[in-house]
Amino acid sequence: MEKIEEYFADLSIAKRSAVTKEPTYLLDIDTSKNVQEENGCIVAVSCSNGSVRLYNRETLSLLRELNGQPGLLKGVKFAHSYSHVFSACTDGTVKCWDMRLSGKTPVQVFKGYPSNVFISFDINCNDHVICAGTEKVGDDTLMVFWDARISSQSTRPVKDPLGVYSETHSDDITQVCFHPDNPNMIVSGSTDGLVNVFDVSVDNEEDALIATCNSGSSVSYVGWSGKEYKQIYCMTHDEGFCWWDLTNLDTDQPVTCLNIQDVREVINVRNGSLDYLVGGLYHEKTDQLLVVGGTNTGTIHLLNCDSSGLTYMRSLEGGHSATVRSFCWSVQDDSLLTGGEDAQLLLWKPGATERTLAKKDNMKIASSVQKRVRVHSNDSYKSRKKHSC
């Protein structure tokens, strides 16, 4: 089996986006699965100014900008099989645009309940179900679900929810992530420290809950990994990392593969330090999990993950000049897109050479969107009847 280091050893900057009139944090990135412009694939980026920017993936030229969001954006996702892009918003909606249309008006709005403030969302792999997680309002913390299918004959632009999960988290639901291959499986993470796995094909929430794993801290990122994606992992707001194997739920083997309270204290980075974690990606070709972190001055650190712990692999330098907020890996050409607080979108490719001699100025910007998520209190945990990790 090939080593994961071979895929990242020669990554260098191929392109960077042009400076825009309004500098903004680039908070989330996704690439089209089935959408082709005349000159290639599309990249969607959610920005701190409330817009979704669409770029050509190869040139990073700005194609369109979708504005008019009344709240802060919380993620951007392309449909897997048709030409739609989705974005959740703190105004309690998930909006959908058709990339074949030139207008900026959403073709569908998925509306939550009046008090909902969405801070996470995802769409499942067959594009049938959308889920969004809310901030805690009063005693309510919800995972809200909609039928994502859009009929060409429908005349109603607003869709109401199918239903909610309301009993399994006690604080803000910061992350929801559907299984890459199984449309019924979803993992959620919260500032209550819990990471829950559900089978949404089951009728009620209590029976749908398959496992509850305790990270011990406020969850900032969740994902799936391992062969057939039977493992889950999470990162926390205080830079912790946890990794669980769901195949061991009904065995005597330990479910927890790794539990690191603060990665910054255990990782040795060559010629520098690790300031934060950004997220992770499962590399199918090598059956290995990669963790992405960085420094406040824009250096990206790539960490390899196995049962013995996290190990430093390499750094990507000379690209960003401030904190990196988002990334997206392409399995088609082994390239990496990154976005950050310097308002830059970068494309990294194996063996690439950036065709510019211009000096890259430090573009770190001030933004009111920079919010600190409160850390949960330990007494917010609830006992669970289901499997606990």
Coordinates of C-alpha atoms in Angstrom, one line a residue:
M1 CA 0.0 0.0 0.0
E2 CA 1.2 3.5 -0.9
K3 CA 2.2 5.8 2.0
I4 CA 0.2 8.9 2.6
E5 CA 3.4 11.0 2.7
E6 CA 3.9 10.3 -1.1
Y7 CA 0.7 12.2 -1.9
F8 CA 1.6 15.3 0.0
A9 CA 5.4 15.4 -0.3
D10 CA 5.5 17.6 -3.4
L11 CA 2.5 19.9 -2.9
S12 CA 3.2 23.5 -3.8
I13 CA 1.2 26.6 -4.8
A14 CA -0.3 26.4 -8.3
K15 CA -2.8 29.3 -8.1
R16 CA -4.1 31.9 -5.7
S17 CA -7.3 34.0 -6.0
A18 CA -7.1 37.7 -6.9
V19 CA -7.6 40.2 -4.1
T20 CA -11.3 41.2 -3.9
K21 CA -12.6 44.7 -3.1
E22 CA -14.0 43.5 0.2
P23 CA -11.5 41.4 2.2
T24 CA -13.3 38.7 4.1
Y25 CA -12.6 35.5 6.0
L26 CA -13.0 32.3 3.8
L27 CA -14.8 30.0 6.3
D28 CA -15.8 26.9 4.3
I29 CA -14.9 25.3 0.9
D30 CA -16.6 22.7 -1.3
T31 CA -16.1 21.7 -4.9
S32 CA -18.7 20.6 -7.4
K33 CA -19.2 16.8 -7.8
N34 CA -21.3 17.0 -11.0
V35 CA -21.3 20.7 -12.0
Q36 CA -19.2 21.7 -15.0
E37 CA -18.7 25.2 -16.3
E38 CA -17.4 25.6 -19.8
N39 CA -13.9 25.7 -18.4
G40 CA -14.0 23.3 -15.5
C41 CA -15.1 22.5 -12.0
I42 CA -16.6 25.0 -9.6
V43 CA -15.4 25.9 -6.1
A44 CA -17.9 27.4 -3.6
V45 CA -16.6 29.4 -0.7
S46 CA -18.7 30.8 2.2
C47 CA -17.4 34.1 3.4
S48 CA -17.6 36.1 6.6
N49 CA -19.4 39.0 4.8
G50 CA -22.5 36.8 4.3
S51 CA -21.8 35.8 0.6
V52 CA -21.1 32.6 -1.3
R53 CA -18.3 33.0 -3.9
L54 CA -18.0 30.7 -6.9
Y55 CA -14.7 30.2 -8.5
N56 CA -13.3 28.2 -11.4
R57 CA -11.2 25.5 -9.8
E58 CA -8.3 25.5 -12.1
T59 CA -7.8 29.3 -12.5
L60 CA -9.4 30.5 -9.2
S61 CA -11.1 33.3 -11.2
L62 CA -14.2 34.6 -9.5
L63 CA -17.3 33.5 -11.5
R64 CA -20.2 34.8 -9.4
E65 CA -21.0 36.0 -5.9
L66 CA -24.3 35.1 -4.2
N67 CA -25.2 37.9 -1.7
G68 CA -28.1 38.9 0.4
Q69 CA -27.7 36.7 3.4
P70 CA -29.3 38.3 6.4
G71 CA -27.1 36.4 8.9
L72 CA -23.8 34.7 9.2
L73 CA -23.1 31.7 6.9
K74 CA -22.5 28.3 8.4
G75 CA -21.1 26.1 5.7
V76 CA -21.5 25.5 2.0
K77 CA -22.1 22.2 0.2
F78 CA -22.7 21.1 -3.4
A79 CA -25.2 18.4 -4.2
H80 CA -23.6 15.1 -5.1
S81 CA -25.6 14.4 -8.3
Y82 CA -27.1 17.6 -9.6
S83 CA -26.3 21.3 -10.2
H84 CA -27.3 22.8 -6.8
V85 CA -25.2 24.5 -4.1
F86 CA -26.5 24.9 -0.5
S87 CA -25.6 27.2 2.4
A88 CA -27.0 27.4 5.9
C89 CA -27.4 30.6 7.7
T90 CA -28.0 31.9 11.3
D91 CA -31.3 33.4 10.1
G92 CA -32.8 29.9 10.4
T93 CA -32.7 28.9 6.8
V94 CA -30.8 26.6 4.4
K95 CA -30.8 28.1 0.9
C96 CA -30.3 26.3 -2.4
W97 CA -29.1 27.9 -5.7
D98 CA -29.2 26.3 -9.1
M99 CA -25.8 26.8 -10.8
R100 CA -27.4 26.5 -14.3
L101 CA -29.3 29.8 -13.6
S102 CA -27.6 33.2 -13.7
G103 CA -29.8 34.8 -11.0
K104 CA -28.9 35.3 -7.4
T105 CA -32.2 34.2 -6.0
P106 CA -32.4 30.8 -4.3
V107 CA -34.5 28.2 -6.1
Q108 CA -35.5 26.7 -2.7
V109 CA -35.4 27.9 0.9
F110 CA -35.5 25.2 3.7
K111 CA -37.0 27.0 6.6
G112 CA -36.5 26.1 10.2
Y113 CA -38.7 26.9 13.3
P114 CA -39.0 30.6 14.4
S115 CA -36.2 30.5 17.1
N116 CA -33.7 28.4 15.1
V117 CA -30.2 29.7 14.6
F118 CA -28.3 27.3 12.4
I119 CA -24.6 26.9 13.0
S120 CA -24.0 23.6 11.1
F121 CA -25.5 21.6 8.2
D122 CA -25.0 18.8 5.7
I123 CA -26.7 17.0 2.9
N124 CA -26.7 13.2 2.6
C125 CA -24.9 11.3 -0.2
N126 CA -28.0 10.6 -2.3
D127 CA -29.2 14.3 -2.0
H128 CA -32.5 13.3 -0.3
V129 CA -32.1 14.7 3.2
I130 CA -30.7 17.9 4.7
C131 CA -29.8 18.3 8.4
A132 CA -29.0 21.5 10.2
G133 CA -27.8 21.9 13.8
T134 CA -28.9 24.8 16.0
E135 CA -27.6 27.0 18.8
K136 CA -29.2 26.4 22.1
V137 CA -32.2 28.7 22.6
G138 CA -33.8 28.3 26.0
D139 CA -33.9 24.6 26.6
D140 CA -34.0 23.7 22.9
T141 CA -31.1 22.3 20.9
L142 CA -32.2 20.7 17.7
M143 CA -31.1 18.7 14.7
V144 CA -33.6 19.8 12.0
F145 CA -34.3 17.6 8.9
W146 CA -35.8 18.4 5.5
D147 CA -36.6 16.5 2.3
A148 CA -33.9 17.9 0.0
R149 CA -35.5 16.8 -3.2
I150 CA -36.6 19.7 -5.4
S151 CA -39.4 19.1 -7.9
S152 CA -39.3 21.0 -11.2
Q153 CA -43.1 21.2 -10.9
S154 CA -43.1 22.7 -7.4
T155 CA -44.4 26.2 -7.1
R156 CA -43.6 26.7 -3.4
P157 CA -40.1 28.1 -2.9
V158 CA -40.1 27.5 0.9
K159 CA -40.0 24.0 2.5
D160 CA -40.8 23.2 6.1
P161 CA -39.0 20.6 8.2
L162 CA -39.7 16.9 8.2
G163 CA -38.9 16.7 11.9
V164 CA -36.3 17.2 14.5
Y165 CA -34.0 15.4 17.0
S166 CA -34.2 17.3 20.3
E167 CA -33.2 15.0 23.2
T168 CA -29.6 13.9 22.5
H169 CA -27.6 17.1 22.8
S170 CA -27.8 19.7 25.6
D171 CA -25.9 22.5 24.0
D172 CA -25.0 24.1 20.6
I173 CA -24.7 21.5 17.8
T174 CA -21.6 22.8 16.1
Q175 CA -21.2 19.9 13.6
V176 CA -23.4 17.5 11.6
C177 CA -21.8 15.2 9.0
F178 CA -23.6 12.5 6.9
H179 CA -21.8 9.2 6.1
P180 CA -20.0 9.4 2.7
D181 CA -21.7 6.3 1.4
N182 CA -24.6 5.4 3.6
P183 CA -27.4 8.0 3.2
N184 CA -29.0 7.0 6.6
M185 CA -26.0 7.5 8.9
I186 CA -25.1 10.9 10.4
V187 CA -22.7 12.0 13.2
S188 CA -23.2 15.1 15.2
G189 CA -20.9 17.1 17.6
S190 CA -21.8 19.7 20.2
T191 CA -20.3 22.1 22.8
D192 CA -21.7 19.6 25.4
G193 CA -18.7 17.4 24.5
L194 CA -20.8 14.6 23.0
V195 CA -20.4 13.0 19.5
N196 CA -23.5 11.1 18.5
V197 CA -24.1 8.6 15.7
F198 CA -27.7 8.1 14.3
D199 CA -29.4 6.0 11.8
V200 CA -32.1 8.4 10.4
S201 CA -34.0 5.6 8.7
V202 CA -35.3 4.6 12.2
D203 CA -38.6 6.2 13.2
N204 CA -37.8 7.8 16.5
E205 CA -34.8 9.6 17.9
E206 CA -34.2 7.3 20.9
D207 CA -34.0 4.2 18.7
A208 CA -32.1 6.0 15.9
L209 CA -29.2 6.8 18.3
I210 CA -26.5 4.2 17.7
A211 CA -23.6 5.5 19.8
T212 CA -22.7 8.4 22.1
C213 CA -19.0 9.2 22.4
N214 CA -17.6 11.7 24.9
S215 CA -14.8 13.9 23.7
G216 CA -14.5 15.6 27.1
S217 CA -14.6 19.1 25.5
S218 CA -16.5 21.4 23.2
V219 CA -16.6 19.8 19.7
S220 CA -15.4 21.9 16.7
Y221 CA -15.2 19.3 13.9
V222 CA -16.4 15.8 13.2
G223 CA -15.7 13.3 10.4
W224 CA -15.8 9.7 9.1
S225 CA -12.8 7.5 8.4
G226 CA -11.5 4.0 8.0
K227 CA -12.5 1.3 5.5
E228 CA -16.2 1.6 4.6
Y229 CA -16.1 4.6 6.9
K230 CA -16.8 2.7 10.1
Q231 CA -14.8 5.0 12.3
I232 CA -15.5 8.6 13.5
Y233 CA -13.3 11.3 14.8
C234 CA -13.6 14.8 16.2
M235 CA -11.6 17.9 17.1
T236 CA -12.3 20.3 20.0
H237 CA -12.2 24.0 20.5
D238 CA -9.2 23.6 22.8
E239 CA -7.3 21.6 20.1
G240 CA -8.1 18.1 21.4
F241 CA -8.5 15.1 19.1
C242 CA -10.5 11.9 19.5
W243 CA -10.9 8.9 17.3
W244 CA -13.4 6.0 17.7
D245 CA -13.9 2.6 15.9
L246 CA -17.6 1.8 15.7
T247 CA -17.0 -1.8 14.6
N248 CA -16.1 -2.4 18.3
L249 CA -19.4 -1.3 19.7
D250 CA -20.7 -4.8 20.3
T251 CA -17.4 -6.4 21.1
D252 CA -14.9 -6.5 24.1
Q253 CA -12.4 -4.4 22.1
P254 CA -12.0 -0.7 23.0
V255 CA -14.0 1.7 20.9
T256 CA -11.6 4.6 21.6
C257 CA -8.5 4.5 19.2
L258 CA -7.1 7.9 20.4
N259 CA -7.9 10.6 22.9
I260 CA -5.5 13.5 23.0
Q261 CA -6.6 16.4 25.2
D262 CA -4.3 19.0 23.6
V263 CA -2.5 18.1 20.3
R264 CA -0.3 21.2 20.7
E265 CA 1.4 19.7 23.8
V266 CA 2.2 16.3 22.1
I267 CA 3.1 17.1 18.5
N268 CA 6.6 18.0 17.5
V269 CA 6.5 20.4 14.5
R270 CA 9.7 20.9 12.5
N271 CA 11.0 24.5 12.9
G272 CA 7.8 25.9 14.5
S273 CA 4.7 25.2 16.5
L274 CA 1.1 24.2 16.1
D275 CA -1.4 26.8 17.1
Y276 CA -4.7 25.2 16.1
L277 CA -6.5 22.3 14.3
V278 CA -8.5 23.0 11.2
G279 CA -10.0 19.5 10.4
G280 CA -9.3 16.1 9.0
L281 CA -9.6 14.0 5.9
Y282 CA -9.6 10.2 5.3
H283 CA -7.3 9.3 2.4
E284 CA -9.0 6.3 0.8
K285 CA -6.0 5.3 -1.4
T286 CA -3.8 4.8 1.6
D287 CA -6.4 4.0 4.2
Q288 CA -5.0 6.7 6.5
L289 CA -6.5 9.6 8.4
L290 CA -4.8 13.0 7.9
V291 CA -5.2 15.9 10.4
V292 CA -4.7 19.5 9.2
G293 CA -3.5 22.2 11.6
G294 CA -1.6 25.4 11.3
T295 CA -0.1 28.6 12.8
N296 CA -1.5 32.0 13.2
T297 CA 0.9 33.3 10.6
G298 CA -0.5 31.0 7.9
T299 CA 1.7 27.9 7.8
I300 CA -0.3 24.7 7.3
H301 CA 0.8 21.5 9.2
L302 CA -0.1 18.1 8.0
L303 CA -0.3 15.3 10.6
N304 CA -0.6 11.6 10.1
C305 CA -2.9 9.7 12.4
D306 CA -2.6 6.0 13.5
S307 CA -3.3 4.0 16.6
S308 CA 0.0 5.1 18.1
G309 CA -0.9 8.8 17.9
L310 CA -0.4 11.8 15.7
T311 CA 2.9 12.4 13.9
Y312 CA 4.1 15.4 12.0
M313 CA 4.3 14.8 8.3
R314 CA 5.1 18.2 6.6
S315 CA 4.3 21.9 6.4
L316 CA 2.9 24.0 3.6
E317 CA 4.5 27.4 3.8
G318 CA 4.6 30.6 1.8
G319 CA 0.9 30.6 1.0
H320 CA -1.3 32.2 3.7
S321 CA -0.4 35.0 6.0
A322 CA -3.0 34.5 8.6
T323 CA -5.0 31.7 10.3
V324 CA -6.3 29.0 7.8
R325 CA -10.0 28.4 8.3
S326 CA -10.9 25.8 5.6
F327 CA -9.6 23.3 3.1
C328 CA -10.9 20.8 0.5
W329 CA -8.9 17.8 -0.9
S330 CA -9.4 16.5 -4.4
V331 CA -9.0 12.8 -5.0
Q332 CA -9.1 13.3 -8.7
D333 CA -5.8 15.1 -9.0
D334 CA -4.4 14.9 -5.5
S335 CA -4.7 18.7 -5.0
L336 CA -5.6 20.8 -2.0
L337 CA -7.7 24.0 -1.7
T338 CA -7.2 26.2 1.3
G339 CA -8.9 29.4 2.6
G340 CA -8.1 31.7 5.5
E341 CA -8.4 34.9 7.4
D342 CA -6.1 36.6 4.8
A343 CA -9.0 36.5 2.3
Q344 CA -7.0 34.2 0.0
L345 CA -8.1 31.0 -1.7
L346 CA -5.1 28.9 -2.7
L347 CA -4.7 25.8 -4.9
W348 CA -1.9 23.4 -4.0
K349 CA -0.8 20.8 -6.6
P350 CA 2.0 18.2 -6.8
G351 CA 5.1 19.8 -8.3
A352 CA 3.4 23.1 -9.2
T353 CA 5.1 26.4 -9.7
E354 CA 3.3 29.6 -8.9
R355 CA 3.6 32.0 -11.8
T356 CA 4.0 35.3 -10.0
L357 CA 6.9 37.2 -8.5
A358 CA 4.7 39.6 -6.6
K359 CA 5.3 39.8 -2.9
K360 CA 2.4 38.5 -0.9
D361 CA 1.4 41.2 1.6
N362 CA 0.1 40.2 5.0
M363 CA -3.7 40.5 4.5
K364 CA -5.0 39.5 7.9
I365 CA -8.2 41.4 8.4
A366 CA -10.3 42.4 11.3
S367 CA -13.8 40.9 11.3
S368 CA -16.7 41.0 13.6
V369 CA -17.5 37.5 12.6
Q370 CA -14.7 36.1 14.8
K371 CA -16.6 34.6 17.6
R372 CA -15.5 32.4 20.5
V373 CA -17.7 29.4 21.1
R374 CA -18.3 29.0 24.8
V375 CA -16.9 25.9 26.4
H376 CA -19.4 23.5 27.9
S377 CA -19.6 22.8 31.6
N378 CA -19.1 19.3 32.8
D379 CA -22.6 19.1 34.3
S380 CA -24.2 19.5 30.9
Y381 CA -23.5 15.8 30.2
K382 CA -26.4 13.4 30.2
S383 CA -26.4 9.7 30.7
R384 CA -27.2 7.5 27.7
K385 CA -28.9 4.2 27.4
K386 CA -27.2 3.5 24.1
H387 CA -23.6 2.5 23.5
S388 CA -21.1 4.9 25.1
C389 CA -17.6 5.4 23.9

